[in-house]
Short mmCIF file of C-alpha atoms in Angstrom, two decimals:
data_model
loop_
_atom_site.label_atom_id
_atom_site.label_comp_id
_atom_site.label_asym_id
_atom_site.label_seq_id
_atom_site.Cartn_x
_atom_site.Cartn_y
_atom_site.Cartn_z
CA MET A 26 132.54 90.30 57.90
CA PRO A 27 132.30 92.08 61.41
CA ASP A 28 128.97 93.67 60.18
CA TYR A 29 127.51 90.08 59.49
CA VAL A 30 128.35 88.99 62.98
CA VAL A 31 126.88 92.07 64.53
CA LEU A 32 123.75 91.87 62.40
CA THR A 33 123.38 88.13 63.10
CA GLU A 34 123.45 88.89 66.78
CA ARG A 35 120.85 91.49 66.53
CA VAL A 36 118.68 89.34 64.39
CA ALA A 37 118.89 86.60 67.15
CA GLU A 38 118.09 89.04 69.78
CA GLN A 39 114.95 90.41 67.88
CA GLN A 40 113.81 86.88 67.33
CA LEU A 41 113.82 86.29 71.12
CA THR A 42 111.99 89.42 71.75
CA ASN A 43 109.55 88.67 69.22
CA GLU A 44 108.93 85.25 70.69
CA LYS A 45 108.31 86.83 74.08
CA LEU A 46 105.99 89.31 72.66
CA LYS A 47 104.15 86.61 70.74
CA ARG A 48 103.49 84.57 73.92
CA ARG A 49 102.28 87.78 75.79
CA ASN A 50 99.80 88.43 72.97
CA GLU A 51 98.56 84.86 72.88
CA LEU A 52 97.89 85.26 76.70
CA LEU A 53 96.13 88.61 76.08
CA TYR A 54 93.93 87.07 73.32
CA ALA A 55 93.11 84.22 75.62
CA GLU A 56 92.01 86.57 78.25
CA ILE A 57 90.08 88.59 75.83
CA GLY A 58 88.17 85.51 74.73
CA ASP A 59 87.32 84.54 78.32
CA LEU A 60 86.08 87.93 78.80
CA LYS A 61 83.83 87.92 75.83
CA SER A 62 82.56 84.49 76.36
CA GLY A 63 81.21 84.60 79.71
CA LEU A 64 80.69 86.47 83.08
CA ASP A 65 82.82 84.08 85.11
CA ALA A 66 86.08 85.72 84.13
CA ILE A 67 84.56 89.21 84.59
CA GLU A 68 83.34 88.31 87.99
CA GLU A 69 86.73 86.74 88.91
CA ARG A 70 88.52 89.97 87.85
CA ALA A 71 86.02 92.22 89.62
CA ARG A 72 86.56 90.22 92.78
CA ASN A 73 90.35 90.00 92.73
CA GLU A 74 91.33 93.41 91.40
CA LEU A 75 88.46 95.58 92.59
CA GLY A 76 87.34 93.80 95.76
CA LEU A 77 83.82 93.85 94.76
CA ILE A 78 81.21 91.48 96.20
CA GLN A 79 77.64 90.56 95.06
CA LYS A 80 74.49 91.70 96.61
CA ASP A 81 73.62 89.88 99.92
CA GLU A 82 77.20 88.49 100.14
CA VAL A 83 79.22 88.80 103.21
CA PHE A 84 82.90 89.56 103.02
CA TYR A 85 85.35 88.84 105.80
CA ARG A 86 88.83 89.96 105.89
CA ILE A 87 91.19 88.13 108.33
CA TYR A 88 94.30 89.87 109.52
CA GLN A 89 97.12 87.92 111.03
CA ASP A 90 99.00 89.76 113.94
CA LEU A 91 102.73 89.59 112.53
CA GLU A 92 104.08 90.76 116.00
CA GLU A 93 104.81 88.23 118.71
CA PRO A 94 102.52 88.90 121.78
CA ASP A 95 104.34 89.95 125.21
CA SER A 96 104.88 87.24 127.45
#
């Protein structure tokens, strides 16, 4: 009987892990579909992750001073 309880708990843990992985895989498949279907997703990723800009585009980076100015 103790083996049954332990195995039942393990099965429940594995099912939870499988559900998490299934959701992650669904997100990855959706992202793959986006990348295959058009350039918008590729452009967005290039901009966000690689900081790329298009030809003749101007990029501005604004820094905020985190320190208080001296009074």
